[in-house]
């Protein structure tokens, strides 16, 4: 007897789950107590049970009202519909768990990697016109020729308008927390200590175990990464409005560790200055 | 000391059902919606380990047994 997903779809609720459970039991008995099959089955039960625990603890309301089956396999066929529902909840409410996965229904989630939110400066082609203005400006310290060419095209600015850039940044650059220039440079330098911003595609990815602590930690880190990216938007606007003044301040920060003063970073005051 | 034959060694081996089979049977009878406790999971992980070990040992024994040279039987089966 085979209860395919189409037939199973016609049945609902507890009856369907009882039927699927019975079929699973009969299939197991029919395998004539194969030890390897039993071992694999127990492993899969533990794996699913651990995920149900994550689901219940992370999304108690959704868990209480969910109708997704514990027995019918979901889109990712190694997991039940209920576990598949958890994957989608994490993807929608915590961080992009599924967005960058190859569309492989056989995928396993015991360990997973996260997609970088930053540019891969060592291998990726850099298309300046697609970058945020602040990111493109910050690249004068890493890819000066390309970056100045872009800034010249966009703002009619060239490096001869500015002080010479030191090959290495002032040590204070990395110490300043909460300064928007520091945030920008740490972001470009992949030294934010945030895995979403520091990882790159061409390095071996870190693999994360699927458990409650890791999911919660990655969610927090993802929120922090998005906040940092959002926080750089005002800098884009400032550079677009006053490119020469902002680039001078950025170079001064890189060379001497001097923090930009309030006037520089205030949109209204900056407006009057220029 | 008389050396035991591979068959005698096998016959003397402790006979038991692989513990994963018993646990699978137990899991199959319970409701997946009743989540396992941490103790249950820990017990299951221990059983998986011993089950896996037993499978490996048995596979090794089978391989060794199959690799033994043929020896003539003392009894000629009927029909030969």
GROMACS .gro file of C-alpha atoms in nm:
model
  354
    1UNK     CA    1   0.000   0.000   0.000
    2UNK     CA    2   0.132   0.341  -0.081
    3UNK     CA    3  -0.014   0.662   0.048
    4UNK     CA    4   0.133   0.927  -0.178
    5UNK     CA    5   0.129   1.293  -0.098
    6UNK     CA    6  -0.170   1.342  -0.331
    7UNK     CA    7  -0.384   1.082  -0.153
    8UNK     CA    8  -0.262   1.200   0.185
    9UNK     CA    9  -0.368   1.550   0.090
   10UNK     CA   10  -0.729   1.435   0.072
   11UNK     CA   11  -0.725   1.321   0.430
   12UNK     CA   12  -0.699   1.561   0.716
   13UNK     CA   13  -0.616   1.592   1.079
   14UNK     CA   14  -0.564   1.315   1.328
   15UNK     CA   15  -0.701   1.039   1.104
   16UNK     CA   16  -0.440   1.109   0.838
   17UNK     CA   17  -0.160   1.110   1.095
   18UNK     CA   18  -0.285   0.785   1.253
   19UNK     CA   19  -0.301   0.625   0.911
   20UNK     CA   20   0.049   0.747   0.817
   21UNK     CA   21   0.183   0.626   1.151
   22UNK     CA   22   0.033   0.280   1.094
   23UNK     CA   23   0.180   0.261   0.746
   24UNK     CA   24   0.521   0.359   0.878
   25UNK     CA   25   0.494   0.086   1.142
   26UNK     CA   26   0.392  -0.175   0.886
   27UNK     CA   27   0.677  -0.076   0.657
   28UNK     CA   28   0.916  -0.116   0.948
   29UNK     CA   29   0.779  -0.462   1.033
   30UNK     CA   30   0.797  -0.562   0.669
   31UNK     CA   31   1.170  -0.484   0.664
   32UNK     CA   32   1.204  -0.786   0.892
   33UNK     CA   33   1.377  -0.612   1.180
   34UNK     CA   34   1.676  -0.495   0.983
   35UNK     CA   35   1.920  -0.351   1.239
   36UNK     CA   36   2.063  -0.091   1.001
   37UNK     CA   37   1.714   0.030   0.906
   38UNK     CA   38   1.619   0.044   1.276
   39UNK     CA   39   1.933   0.243   1.352
   40UNK     CA   40   1.855   0.491   1.073
   41UNK     CA   41   1.496   0.517   1.188
   42UNK     CA   42   1.594   0.592   1.550
   43UNK     CA   43   1.844   0.853   1.426
   44UNK     CA   44   1.575   1.023   1.220
   45UNK     CA   45   1.330   1.019   1.515
   46UNK     CA   46   1.585   1.185   1.740
   47UNK     CA   47   1.668   1.443   1.473
   48UNK     CA   48   1.301   1.532   1.425
   49UNK     CA   49   1.229   1.533   1.798
   50UNK     CA   50   1.513   1.778   1.856
   51UNK     CA   51   1.366   2.003   1.588
   52UNK     CA   52   1.018   1.977   1.740
   53UNK     CA   53   1.175   2.090   2.067
   54UNK     CA   54   1.325   2.393   1.888
   55UNK     CA   55   0.987   2.465   1.726
   56UNK     CA   56   0.798   2.446   2.057
   57UNK     CA   57   1.048   2.665   2.243
   58UNK     CA   58   1.100   2.921   1.967
   59UNK     CA   59   0.743   2.954   1.839
   60UNK     CA   60   0.511   2.828   2.116
   61UNK     CA   61   0.196   2.988   1.969
   62UNK     CA   62   0.251   2.844   1.623
   63UNK     CA   63   0.336   2.507   1.776
   64UNK     CA   64   0.011   2.503   1.973
   65UNK     CA   65  -0.204   2.575   1.669
   66UNK     CA   66  -0.012   2.395   1.397
   67UNK     CA   67  -0.195   2.133   1.191
   68UNK     CA   68   0.117   2.019   1.004
   69UNK     CA   69   0.169   1.644   1.013
   70UNK     CA   70   0.435   1.471   1.218
   71UNK     CA   71   0.437   1.179   0.973
   72UNK     CA   72   0.379   1.309   0.622
   73UNK     CA   73   0.706   1.415   0.461
   74UNK     CA   74   0.730   1.780   0.360
   75UNK     CA   75   0.906   1.960   0.073
   76UNK     CA   76   1.243   1.871   0.224
   77UNK     CA   77   1.169   1.505   0.211
   78UNK     CA   78   1.395   1.394   0.493
   79UNK     CA   79   1.173   1.585   0.734
   80UNK     CA   80   0.807   1.586   0.831
   81UNK     CA   81   0.566   1.861   0.734
   82UNK     CA   82   0.592   1.990   1.092
   83UNK     CA   83   0.969   2.025   1.070
   84UNK     CA   84   0.941   2.185   0.726
   85UNK     CA   85   0.705   2.436   0.884
   86UNK     CA   86   0.975   2.517   1.140
   87UNK     CA   87   1.229   2.579   0.862
   88UNK     CA   88   0.993   2.830   0.704
   89UNK     CA   89   0.920   3.002   1.034
   90UNK     CA   90   1.291   3.048   1.097
   91UNK     CA   91   1.337   3.172   0.741
   92UNK     CA   92   1.052   3.423   0.774
   93UNK     CA   93   1.102   3.540   1.130
   94UNK     CA   94   1.467   3.486   1.225
   95UNK     CA   95   1.712   3.481   0.935
   96UNK     CA   96   1.739   3.358   0.575
   97UNK     CA   97   1.775   2.984   0.632
   98UNK     CA   98   1.624   2.876   0.301
   99UNK     CA   99   1.664   3.175   0.070
  100UNK     CA  100   2.008   3.087  -0.060
  101UNK     CA  101   1.983   2.710  -0.062
  102UNK     CA  102   2.004   2.524  -0.385
  103UNK     CA  103   1.661   2.386  -0.459
  104UNK     CA  104   1.748   2.038  -0.341
  105UNK     CA  105   1.463   1.853  -0.171
  106UNK     CA  106   1.711   1.601  -0.030
  107UNK     CA  107   1.881   1.873   0.169
  108UNK     CA  108   1.970   1.797   0.530
  109UNK     CA  109   1.963   2.056   0.805
  110UNK     CA  110   2.155   1.881   1.081
  111UNK     CA  111   2.430   2.128   1.000
  112UNK     CA  112   2.381   2.432   0.781
  113UNK     CA  113   2.574   2.734   0.663
  114UNK     CA  114   2.466   3.095   0.637
  115UNK     CA  115   2.501   3.313   0.327
  116UNK     CA  116   2.734   3.614   0.360
  117UNK     CA  117   2.567   3.956   0.352
  118UNK     CA  118   2.893   4.127   0.261
  119UNK     CA  119   3.095   4.158  -0.061
  120UNK     CA  120   3.355   3.897  -0.139
  121UNK     CA  121   3.636   4.145  -0.209
  122UNK     CA  122   3.905   3.887  -0.276
  123UNK     CA  123   3.732   3.704  -0.561
  124UNK     CA  124   3.411   3.878  -0.659
  125UNK     CA  125   3.398   4.130  -0.943
  126UNK     CA  126   3.320   4.469  -0.795
  127UNK     CA  127   3.047   4.664  -0.971
  128UNK     CA  128   3.072   5.004  -0.807
  129UNK     CA  129   2.748   5.128  -0.955
  130UNK     CA  130   2.564   4.856  -0.759
  131UNK     CA  131   2.727   4.941  -0.427
  132UNK     CA  132   2.598   5.173  -0.158
  133UNK     CA  133   2.775   5.507  -0.189
  134UNK     CA  134   2.945   5.480   0.148
  135UNK     CA  135   3.075   5.131   0.068
  136UNK     CA  136   3.209   5.252  -0.269
  137UNK     CA  137   3.374   5.548  -0.098
  138UNK     CA  138   3.533   5.324   0.166
  139UNK     CA  139   3.695   5.117  -0.106
  140UNK     CA  140   3.944   5.400  -0.175
  141UNK     CA  141   4.149   5.237   0.103
  142UNK     CA  142   4.140   4.891  -0.052
  143UNK     CA  143   4.101   4.933  -0.429
  144UNK     CA  144   4.210   5.295  -0.476
  145UNK     CA  145   4.237   5.302  -0.857
  146UNK     CA  146   3.892   5.157  -0.923
  147UNK     CA  147   3.731   5.348  -0.637
  148UNK     CA  148   3.873   5.687  -0.741
  149UNK     CA  149   3.773   5.623  -1.100
  150UNK     CA  150   3.417   5.563  -0.985
  151UNK     CA  151   3.416   5.867  -0.753
  152UNK     CA  152   3.558   6.080  -1.032
  153UNK     CA  153   3.282   5.972  -1.267
  154UNK     CA  154   3.013   6.019  -1.007
  155UNK     CA  155   3.125   6.330  -0.815
  156UNK     CA  156   3.406   6.474  -1.027
  157UNK     CA  157   3.654   6.412  -0.745
  158UNK     CA  158   4.003   6.271  -0.777
  159UNK     CA  159   4.264   6.177  -0.523
  160UNK     CA  160   4.468   6.491  -0.590
  161UNK     CA  161   4.193   6.686  -0.411
  162UNK     CA  162   4.268   6.499  -0.087
  163UNK     CA  163   4.558   6.423   0.147
  164UNK     CA  164   4.768   6.120   0.070
  165UNK     CA  165   4.616   5.802   0.211
  166UNK     CA  166   4.836   5.603   0.448
  167UNK     CA  167   4.885   5.240   0.347
  168UNK     CA  168   4.759   5.124   0.688
  169UNK     CA  169   4.482   5.273   0.897
  170UNK     CA  170   4.545   5.449   1.227
  171UNK     CA  171   4.514   5.187   1.507
  172UNK     CA  172   4.236   5.393   1.666
  173UNK     CA  173   4.014   5.322   1.365
  174UNK     CA  174   3.937   4.971   1.491
  175UNK     CA  175   3.887   5.078   1.849
  176UNK     CA  176   3.614   5.333   1.790
  177UNK     CA  177   3.279   5.170   1.850
  178UNK     CA  178   2.960   5.347   1.762
  179UNK     CA  179   3.128   5.577   1.510
  180UNK     CA  180   2.970   5.550   1.167
  181UNK     CA  181   3.310   5.567   0.991
  182UNK     CA  182   3.440   5.289   1.215
  183UNK     CA  183   3.131   5.080   1.139
  184UNK     CA  184   3.182   5.135   0.766
  185UNK     CA  185   3.550   5.038   0.773
  186UNK     CA  186   3.492   4.730   0.990
  187UNK     CA  187   3.215   4.629   0.751
  188UNK     CA  188   3.435   4.665   0.442
  189UNK     CA  189   3.727   4.499   0.622
  190UNK     CA  190   3.510   4.203   0.728
  191UNK     CA  191   3.606   4.260   1.089
  192UNK     CA  192   3.272   4.325   1.254
  193UNK     CA  193   3.278   3.998   1.454
  194UNK     CA  194   2.938   3.928   1.303
  195UNK     CA  195   2.928   3.601   1.105
  196UNK     CA  196   2.674   3.741   0.857
  197UNK     CA  197   2.909   4.026   0.766
  198UNK     CA  198   3.252   3.870   0.806
  199UNK     CA  199   3.206   3.544   0.617
  200UNK     CA  200   3.273   3.522   0.245
  201UNK     CA  201   3.184   3.269  -0.021
  202UNK     CA  202   3.538   3.180  -0.122
  203UNK     CA  203   3.640   3.063   0.225
  204UNK     CA  204   3.523   2.742   0.378
  205UNK     CA  205   3.188   2.819   0.534
  206UNK     CA  206   3.129   2.777   0.903
  207UNK     CA  207   2.873   2.509   0.964
  208UNK     CA  208   2.618   2.555   1.236
  209UNK     CA  209   2.446   2.277   1.426
  210UNK     CA  210   2.068   2.294   1.426
  211UNK     CA  211   1.981   2.362   1.789
  212UNK     CA  212   1.797   2.626   1.988
  213UNK     CA  213   2.104   2.815   2.112
  214UNK     CA  214   2.254   2.842   1.763
  215UNK     CA  215   1.928   2.951   1.602
  216UNK     CA  216   1.877   3.217   1.868
  217UNK     CA  217   2.235   3.340   1.842
  218UNK     CA  218   2.224   3.357   1.462
  219UNK     CA  219   1.894   3.544   1.484
  220UNK     CA  220   2.047   3.802   1.716
  221UNK     CA  221   2.353   3.837   1.492
  222UNK     CA  222   2.135   3.872   1.184
  223UNK     CA  223   1.935   4.149   1.353
  224UNK     CA  224   2.258   4.325   1.446
  225UNK     CA  225   2.391   4.291   1.090
  226UNK     CA  226   2.072   4.440   0.944
  227UNK     CA  227   2.089   4.722   1.198
  228UNK     CA  228   2.447   4.801   1.098
  229UNK     CA  229   2.355   4.803   0.728
  230UNK     CA  230   2.056   5.025   0.800
  231UNK     CA  231   2.277   5.255   1.008
  232UNK     CA  232   2.504   5.318   0.709
  233UNK     CA  233   2.222   5.459   0.496
  234UNK     CA  234   2.243   5.812   0.641
  235UNK     CA  235   2.612   5.809   0.551
  236UNK     CA  236   2.521   5.735   0.189
  237UNK     CA  237   2.299   6.042   0.188
  238UNK     CA  238   2.568   6.259   0.349
  239UNK     CA  239   2.833   6.152   0.099
  240UNK     CA  240   2.598   6.207  -0.192
  241UNK     CA  241   2.513   6.556  -0.064
  242UNK     CA  242   2.867   6.660   0.031
  243UNK     CA  243   3.113   6.419  -0.123
  244UNK     CA  244   3.429   6.624  -0.085
  245UNK     CA  245   3.372   6.714   0.278
  246UNK     CA  246   3.272   6.361   0.377
  247UNK     CA  247   3.560   6.197   0.192
  248UNK     CA  248   3.805   6.436   0.360
  249UNK     CA  249   3.663   6.341   0.699
  250UNK     CA  250   3.680   5.971   0.613
  251UNK     CA  251   4.043   5.998   0.500
  252UNK     CA  252   4.129   6.196   0.816
  253UNK     CA  253   3.970   5.919   1.022
  254UNK     CA  254   4.173   5.653   0.836
  255UNK     CA  255   4.503   5.842   0.850
  256UNK     CA  256   4.484   5.996   1.197
  257UNK     CA  257   4.199   5.827   1.380
  258UNK     CA  258   4.021   6.162   1.411
  259UNK     CA  259   3.650   6.124   1.468
  260UNK     CA  260   3.424   6.334   1.248
  261UNK     CA  261   3.270   6.620   1.440
  262UNK     CA  262   2.898   6.659   1.486
  263UNK     CA  263   2.874   6.920   1.213
  264UNK     CA  264   3.010   6.676   0.959
  265UNK     CA  265   2.762   6.404   1.046
  266UNK     CA  266   2.457   6.623   1.086
  267UNK     CA  267   2.253   6.640   0.763
  268UNK     CA  268   2.098   6.978   0.838
  269UNK     CA  269   2.415   7.149   0.955
  270UNK     CA  270   2.616   6.991   0.677
  271UNK     CA  271   2.363   7.136   0.437
  272UNK     CA  272   2.440   7.485   0.558
  273UNK     CA  273   2.815   7.436   0.554
  274UNK     CA  274   2.835   7.347   0.190
  275UNK     CA  275   4.451  -2.615   2.419
  276UNK     CA  276   4.218  -2.690   2.132
  277UNK     CA  277   4.156  -2.394   1.907
  278UNK     CA  278   3.787  -2.325   1.848
  279UNK     CA  279   3.657  -2.320   1.495
  280UNK     CA  280   3.501  -1.996   1.362
  281UNK     CA  281   3.163  -2.167   1.373
  282UNK     CA  282   3.208  -2.257   1.738
  283UNK     CA  283   3.309  -1.900   1.815
  284UNK     CA  284   2.998  -1.774   1.639
  285UNK     CA  285   2.772  -2.022   1.822
  286UNK     CA  286   2.915  -1.910   2.155
  287UNK     CA  287   2.852  -1.541   2.079
  288UNK     CA  288   2.589  -1.374   2.293
  289UNK     CA  289   2.263  -1.372   2.103
  290UNK     CA  290   2.051  -1.062   2.128
  291UNK     CA  291   1.831  -0.845   1.920
  292UNK     CA  292   2.006  -0.526   1.815
  293UNK     CA  293   1.891  -0.264   2.070
  294UNK     CA  294   1.805  -0.015   1.794
  295UNK     CA  295   1.538  -0.256   1.671
  296UNK     CA  296   1.375  -0.263   2.013
  297UNK     CA  297   1.397   0.114   2.045
  298UNK     CA  298   1.260   0.165   1.693
  299UNK     CA  299   0.968  -0.059   1.785
  300UNK     CA  300   0.912   0.153   2.097
  301UNK     CA  301   0.932   0.480   1.903
  302UNK     CA  302   0.700   0.354   1.633
  303UNK     CA  303   0.432   0.289   1.893
  304UNK     CA  304   0.447   0.631   2.053
  305UNK     CA  305   0.297   0.954   1.927
  306UNK     CA  306   0.550   1.185   1.759
  307UNK     CA  307   0.366   1.485   1.902
  308UNK     CA  308   0.461   1.380   2.258
  309UNK     CA  309   0.811   1.515   2.260
  310UNK     CA  310   1.091   1.306   2.402
  311UNK     CA  311   1.252   1.433   2.722
  312UNK     CA  312   1.625   1.509   2.742
  313UNK     CA  313   1.671   1.178   2.930
  314UNK     CA  314   1.489   0.987   2.655
  315UNK     CA  315   1.710   1.145   2.389
  316UNK     CA  316   2.022   1.073   2.589
  317UNK     CA  317   1.916   0.707   2.632
  318UNK     CA  318   1.841   0.685   2.259
  319UNK     CA  319   2.181   0.829   2.172
  320UNK     CA  320   2.352   0.570   2.395
  321UNK     CA  321   2.153   0.295   2.228
  322UNK     CA  322   2.242   0.428   1.883
  323UNK     CA  323   2.607   0.413   1.976
  324UNK     CA  324   2.593   0.054   2.100
  325UNK     CA  325   2.372  -0.046   1.807
  326UNK     CA  326   2.615   0.104   1.561
  327UNK     CA  327   2.904  -0.076   1.731
  328UNK     CA  328   2.719  -0.406   1.716
  329UNK     CA  329   2.646  -0.362   1.344
  330UNK     CA  330   3.013  -0.289   1.276
  331UNK     CA  331   3.128  -0.592   1.475
  332UNK     CA  332   2.881  -0.818   1.297
  333UNK     CA  333   2.984  -0.687   0.957
  334UNK     CA  334   3.347  -0.754   1.046
  335UNK     CA  335   3.267  -1.107   1.165
  336UNK     CA  336   3.070  -1.179   0.850
  337UNK     CA  337   3.356  -1.055   0.634
  338UNK     CA  338   3.606  -1.270   0.822
  339UNK     CA  339   3.377  -1.572   0.808
  340UNK     CA  340   3.325  -1.536   0.434
  341UNK     CA  341   3.701  -1.509   0.385
  342UNK     CA  342   3.777  -1.845   0.547
  343UNK     CA  343   3.904  -2.125   0.319
  344UNK     CA  344   3.659  -2.406   0.249
  345UNK     CA  345   3.710  -2.722   0.461
  346UNK     CA  346   3.574  -3.068   0.381
  347UNK     CA  347   3.280  -3.182   0.591
  348UNK     CA  348   3.299  -3.509   0.786
  349UNK     CA  349   2.948  -3.590   0.681
  350UNK     CA  350   2.856  -3.626   0.315
  351UNK     CA  351   2.515  -3.468   0.260
  352UNK     CA  352   2.245  -3.692   0.118
  353UNK     CA  353   2.248  -3.693  -0.260
  354UNK     CA  354   2.625  -3.643  -0.302
   0.00000   0.00000   0.00000
